[in-house]
Amino acid sequence: MREKYWKIFRKFYRIFIPFYTIFLLYLMFFGFGRSQYDINIVRLSPLISTFSFVKETILWKTIVINVFGNIIMFTPFGFLGIGFPNLNDFKTLMINFLSGIIIIESLQYFTRLGVFDIDDIILNTIGVVIGFWFYKFCAARASA
């Protein structure tokens, strides 16, 4: 029975992930009322900008959306092995994901439609790792 649901989920995921990727790219470049910065900004000190953001932000809702949003929004990419079998390997997935997210962060920097922020890379990667662990857990249960 689990195998049946797993097959349905895999089909859904293969259809869903390209649209989700486009949606996420939209959010990263144009969402949340973004406008082009006057200067290019780079933040390379790990977690410093996140701690400053948490310290200076009054609303917990804003903190949760920013910090946990950066993690949760990237968990579906931990399942990329469904559509791309070579990404079933954790190391291969991480190399490909890190390459992609660094390119995206660089594009945000060069277009000034965002900031090249090491914290975003760290939080997004945590999301992919959580997604990968969950994917492996679900795949093992489906085949058991």
XYZ file of N, CA and C in Angstrom:
432
model
N 0.820 -1.195 0.000
C 0.000 0.000 0.000
C 0.868 1.265 0.000
N 1.914 1.251 0.822
C 2.819 2.406 0.869
C 3.473 2.652 -0.483
N 3.810 1.576 -1.161
C 4.464 1.682 -2.472
C 3.570 2.441 -3.455
N 2.261 2.188 -3.392
C 1.303 2.856 -4.271
C 1.318 4.368 -4.028
N 1.260 4.773 -2.768
C 1.275 6.197 -2.433
C 2.607 6.841 -2.787
N 3.673 6.090 -2.617
C 5.005 6.604 -2.960
C 5.096 6.877 -4.469
N 4.530 5.985 -5.293
C 4.525 6.190 -6.746
C 3.724 7.437 -7.114
N 2.588 7.625 -6.476
C 1.759 8.803 -6.730
C 2.524 10.068 -6.326
N 3.169 10.025 -5.166
C 3.943 11.177 -4.705
C 5.077 11.508 -5.674
N 5.772 10.482 -6.153
C 6.881 10.711 -7.097
C 6.378 11.367 -8.376
N 5.237 10.920 -8.908
C 4.671 11.545 -10.103
C 4.306 13.001 -9.838
N 3.659 13.247 -8.710
C 3.293 14.609 -8.338
C 4.539 15.486 -8.206
N 5.564 14.968 -7.561
C 6.788 15.737 -7.330
C 7.441 16.133 -8.652
N 7.501 15.212 -9.590
C 8.123 15.501 -10.888
C 7.397 16.625 -11.632
N 6.107 16.725 -11.433
C 5.333 17.803 -12.055
C 5.480 19.099 -11.241
N 5.468 18.965 -9.941
C 5.466 20.095 -9.024
C 6.797 20.854 -8.967
N 7.924 20.173 -8.933
C 9.209 20.814 -8.634
C 9.634 21.870 -9.664
N 9.407 21.702 -10.965
C 9.793 22.799 -11.874
C 9.011 24.091 -11.608
N 7.698 23.968 -11.353
C 6.881 25.143 -11.064
C 7.281 25.767 -9.725
N 7.571 24.920 -8.759
C 8.007 25.400 -7.448
C 9.334 26.148 -7.568
N 10.240 25.642 -8.387
C 11.530 26.290 -8.590
C 11.348 27.675 -9.194
N 10.487 27.780 -10.190
C 10.217 29.084 -10.815
C 9.604 30.043 -9.793
N 8.666 29.549 -9.006
C 8.043 30.363 -7.961
C 9.086 30.858 -6.961
N 9.970 29.982 -6.531
C 11.004 30.349 -5.567
C 11.979 31.365 -6.153
N 12.343 31.195 -7.412
C 13.215 32.174 -8.078
C 12.530 33.540 -8.149
N 11.238 33.536 -8.436
C 10.486 34.792 -8.437
C 10.581 35.468 -7.072
N 10.345 34.702 -6.011
C 10.422 35.273 -4.665
C 11.814 35.819 -4.362
N 12.842 35.097 -4.801
C 14.217 35.493 -4.490
C 14.643 36.775 -5.211
N 14.035 37.058 -6.350
C 14.435 38.235 -7.118
C 13.406 39.366 -7.106
N 12.130 39.030 -7.050
C 11.104 40.052 -7.208
C 10.082 40.089 -6.073
N 9.971 39.010 -5.306
C 8.949 38.916 -4.269
C 9.196 39.833 -3.102
N 8.202 39.925 -2.257
C 8.274 40.708 -1.022
C 8.550 42.186 -1.299
N 8.084 42.693 -2.423
C 8.250 44.097 -2.755
C 9.692 44.521 -2.990
N 10.505 43.615 -3.470
C 11.916 43.938 -3.714
C 12.056 45.017 -4.772
N 13.046 45.833 -4.560
C 13.461 46.773 -5.591
C 14.977 46.728 -5.652
N 15.514 47.256 -6.696
C 16.951 47.178 -6.911
C 17.686 48.074 -5.912
N 18.716 47.503 -5.267
C 19.551 48.271 -4.348
C 20.399 49.264 -5.132
N 20.837 50.310 -4.467
C 21.712 51.298 -5.095
C 23.140 50.773 -5.236
N 23.504 49.851 -4.345
C 24.858 49.291 -4.360
C 24.774 47.771 -4.298
N 25.871 47.116 -4.640
C 25.967 45.665 -4.503
C 26.355 45.360 -3.061
N 25.675 44.378 -2.459
C 25.934 44.042 -1.057
C 26.346 42.578 -0.952
N 27.407 42.343 -0.170
C 27.900 40.994 0.110
C 28.001 40.840 1.620
N 27.485 39.735 2.128
C 27.611 39.415 3.557
C 28.272 38.049 3.646
N 29.527 38.056 4.081
C 30.300 36.817 4.117
C 30.601 36.308 5.531
N 30.193 37.035 6.548
C 30.416 36.590 7.926
C 29.260 35.682 8.332
N 29.529 34.398 8.508
C 28.441 33.447 8.798
C 27.638 33.805 10.041
N 26.338 33.828 9.859
C 25.310 34.011 10.879
C 25.291 35.383 11.541
N 26.226 36.269 11.215
C 26.246 37.602 11.808
C 24.997 38.386 11.387
N 24.680 38.377 10.091
C 23.513 39.137 9.636
C 22.216 38.536 10.174
N 22.162 37.218 10.334
C 20.959 36.583 10.887
C 20.789 36.966 12.347
N 21.849 36.918 13.131
C 21.759 37.316 14.541
C 21.387 38.789 14.671
N 21.950 39.640 13.814
C 21.604 41.068 13.829
C 20.130 41.263 13.479
N 19.665 40.536 12.470
C 18.270 40.618 12.056
C 17.352 40.229 13.217
N 17.669 39.124 13.893
C 16.849 38.656 15.015
C 16.874 39.685 16.143
N 18.035 40.216 16.424
C 18.199 41.195 17.514
C 17.430 42.491 17.242
N 17.425 42.928 15.989
C 16.833 44.218 15.646
C 15.360 44.147 15.249
N 14.841 42.953 15.047
C 13.460 42.799 14.598
C 12.526 42.718 15.795
N 11.448 43.443 15.715
C 10.495 43.513 16.828
C 9.512 42.342 16.775
N 9.021 42.022 15.586
C 7.983 40.998 15.451
C 8.584 39.596 15.279
N 8.170 38.674 16.121
C 8.631 37.285 16.008
C 8.180 36.663 14.697
N 7.009 37.090 14.233
C 6.486 36.576 12.964
C 7.480 36.840 11.838
N 8.059 38.027 11.799
C 9.035 38.385 10.772
C 10.283 37.519 10.882
N 10.716 37.264 12.100
C 11.900 36.419 12.332
C 11.628 34.999 11.842
N 10.474 34.454 12.217
C 10.128 33.078 11.825
C 10.032 32.974 10.307
N 9.380 33.946 9.678
C 9.233 33.910 8.221
C 10.597 33.959 7.545
N 11.479 34.822 8.008
C 12.786 34.973 7.369
C 13.696 33.778 7.631
N 13.898 33.436 8.884
C 14.861 32.379 9.227
C 14.330 31.006 8.841
N 13.152 30.658 9.345
C 12.623 29.330 9.054
C 12.126 29.227 7.619
N 11.700 30.331 7.050
C 11.311 30.331 5.637
C 12.478 29.952 4.748
N 13.659 30.457 5.056
C 14.858 30.113 4.286
C 15.195 28.625 4.393
N 14.788 28.006 5.468
C 15.024 26.561 5.635
C 13.898 25.768 4.981
N 12.677 26.050 5.382
C 11.521 25.262 4.945
C 11.300 25.338 3.434
N 11.494 26.513 2.857
C 11.239 26.677 1.418
C 12.181 25.836 0.554
N 13.297 25.390 1.121
C 14.253 24.623 0.333
C 14.219 23.129 0.632
N 13.399 22.681 1.585
C 13.329 21.243 1.871
C 12.873 20.406 0.673
N 11.974 20.910 -0.199
C 11.590 20.079 -1.354
C 12.769 19.709 -2.263
N 13.837 20.506 -2.242
C 14.985 20.193 -3.090
C 15.791 19.008 -2.558
N 15.536 18.599 -1.333
C 16.149 17.382 -0.806
C 15.599 16.135 -1.472
N 14.456 16.266 -2.141
C 13.797 15.153 -2.831
C 14.176 15.068 -4.307
N 15.143 15.843 -4.752
C 15.475 15.885 -6.183
C 15.871 14.529 -6.763
N 16.268 13.600 -5.905
C 16.600 12.254 -6.372
C 15.425 11.559 -7.044
N 14.208 12.002 -6.745
C 13.018 11.430 -7.388
C 13.062 11.679 -8.891
N 13.388 12.880 -9.275
C 13.404 13.231 -10.697
C 14.748 13.042 -11.356
N 15.792 13.065 -10.545
C 17.157 12.941 -11.055
C 17.882 11.884 -10.225
N 17.848 10.626 -10.663
C 18.407 9.525 -9.867
C 19.867 9.717 -9.437
N 20.655 10.469 -10.210
C 22.047 10.681 -9.792
C 22.120 11.554 -8.538
N 21.036 12.247 -8.187
C 21.016 13.079 -6.987
C 20.515 12.325 -5.758
N 20.409 11.003 -5.864
C 20.087 10.177 -4.698
C 21.262 10.089 -3.743
N 22.449 10.419 -4.227
C 23.653 10.413 -3.417
C 23.775 11.771 -2.726
N 23.965 11.775 -1.410
C 24.003 13.021 -0.641
C 25.101 13.968 -1.123
N 26.281 13.448 -1.338
C 27.409 14.283 -1.757
C 27.124 14.944 -3.111
N 26.611 14.184 -4.057
C 26.292 14.725 -5.380
C 25.205 15.784 -5.278
N 24.177 15.512 -4.474
C 23.108 16.487 -4.272
C 23.672 17.776 -3.691
N 24.518 17.666 -2.680
C 25.070 18.861 -2.030
C 25.951 19.670 -2.982
N 26.776 18.999 -3.753
C 27.638 19.714 -4.703
C 26.784 20.463 -5.727
N 25.779 19.791 -6.256
C 24.896 20.427 -7.245
C 24.080 21.556 -6.628
N 23.529 21.319 -5.451
C 22.728 22.364 -4.811
C 23.583 23.573 -4.467
N 24.738 23.348 -3.846
C 25.597 24.475 -3.471
C 26.043 25.265 -4.697
N 26.345 24.564 -5.783
C 26.705 25.266 -7.020
C 25.554 26.141 -7.489
N 24.358 25.592 -7.484
C 23.183 26.336 -7.926
C 22.862 27.521 -7.036
N 22.902 27.329 -5.728
C 22.522 28.420 -4.824
C 23.577 29.524 -4.830
N 24.833 29.165 -5.029
C 25.885 30.184 -5.125
C 25.698 30.999 -6.410
N 25.310 30.349 -7.490
C 25.022 31.075 -8.736
C 23.843 32.031 -8.533
N 22.798 31.558 -7.866
C 21.621 32.398 -7.630
C 21.966 33.581 -6.728
N 22.717 33.316 -5.663
C 23.132 34.419 -4.778
C 24.010 35.414 -5.538
N 24.857 34.915 -6.422
C 25.706 35.799 -7.236
C 24.850 36.654 -8.164
N 23.827 36.043 -8.763
C 22.918 36.805 -9.632
C 22.179 37.885 -8.843
N 21.811 37.576 -7.605
C 21.183 38.600 -6.772
C 22.159 39.762 -6.556
N 23.403 39.436 -6.336
C 24.433 40.466 -6.133
C 24.622 41.304 -7.394
N 24.829 40.648 -8.523
C 25.125 41.369 -9.764
C 23.939 42.190 -10.272
N 22.726 41.695 -10.071
C 21.549 42.442 -10.506
C 21.104 43.459 -9.450
N 21.657 43.350 -8.251
C 21.293 44.176 -7.089
C 19.819 43.992 -6.713
N 19.253 42.847 -7.073
C 17.886 42.504 -6.688
C 17.885 41.627 -5.442
N 18.924 41.730 -4.706
C 19.100 40.974 -3.479
C 20.526 41.154 -3.008
N 20.881 40.340 -2.033
C 22.185 40.425 -1.393
C 22.847 39.063 -1.485
N 24.147 39.042 -1.772
C 24.884 37.780 -1.667
C 25.135 37.577 -0.180
N 24.408 36.633 0.415
C 24.449 36.438 1.867
C 24.788 34.990 2.181
N 25.898 34.798 2.864
C 26.333 33.449 3.238
C 25.290 32.785 4.143
N 24.576 33.589 4.933
C 23.534 33.030 5.799
C 22.419 32.377 4.986
N 22.050 32.997 3.880
C 21.037 32.386 3.015
C 21.525 31.034 2.505
N 22.776 30.970 2.112
C 23.336 29.705 1.617
C 23.299 28.654 2.725
N 23.683 29.031 3.935
C 23.686 28.096 5.061
C 22.269 27.625 5.372
N 21.335 28.561 5.511
C 19.954 28.197 5.865
C 19.283 27.386 4.753
N 19.492 27.768 3.503
C 18.923 27.011 2.379
C 19.477 25.594 2.343
N 20.763 25.448 2.613
C 21.403 24.129 2.616
C 20.871 23.272 3.755
N 20.635 23.873 4.912
C 20.022 23.130 6.024
C 18.669 22.588 5.580
N 17.908 23.394 4.856
C 16.614 22.941 4.337
C 16.749 21.753 3.406
N 17.724 21.787 2.510
C 17.939 20.669 1.584
C 18.359 19.416 2.350
N 19.214 19.574 3.341
C 19.656 18.429 4.151
C 18.468 17.795 4.864
N 17.620 18.616 5.482
C 16.416 18.095 6.142
C 15.528 17.377 5.127
N 15.346 17.980 3.961
C 14.541 17.352 2.914
C 15.125 16.025 2.465
N 16.449 15.959 2.327
C 17.104 14.718 1.908
C 16.903 13.618 2.942
N 17.087 13.951 4.219
C 16.868 12.952 5.275
C 15.427 12.463 5.262
N 14.488 13.382 5.096
C 13.078 13.018 5.067
C 12.768 12.162 3.841
N 13.340 12.516 2.708
C 13.184 11.747 1.470
C 13.685 10.319 1.660
N 14.875 10.161 2.219
C 15.437 8.824 2.429
C 14.582 8.022 3.406
N 14.077 8.685 4.444
C 13.202 8.035 5.417
C 11.927 7.543 4.731
N 11.297 8.412 3.936
C 10.052 8.043 3.243
C 10.287 6.946 2.216
N 11.398 7.033 1.481
C 11.701 6.015 0.480
C 11.924 4.652 1.134
N 12.600 4.642 2.270
C 12.854 3.379 2.982
C 11.550 2.787 3.504
N 10.674 3.641 4.026
C 9.391 3.136 4.537
C 8.507 2.618 3.403
N 8.562 3.272 2.246
C 7.734 2.864 1.112
C 8.158 1.505 0.580
N 9.449 1.232 0.639
C 9.938 -0.039 0.097
C 9.938 -1.154 1.140
N 9.620 -0.833 2.385
C 9.619 -1.842 3.461
C 8.342 -2.658 3.464
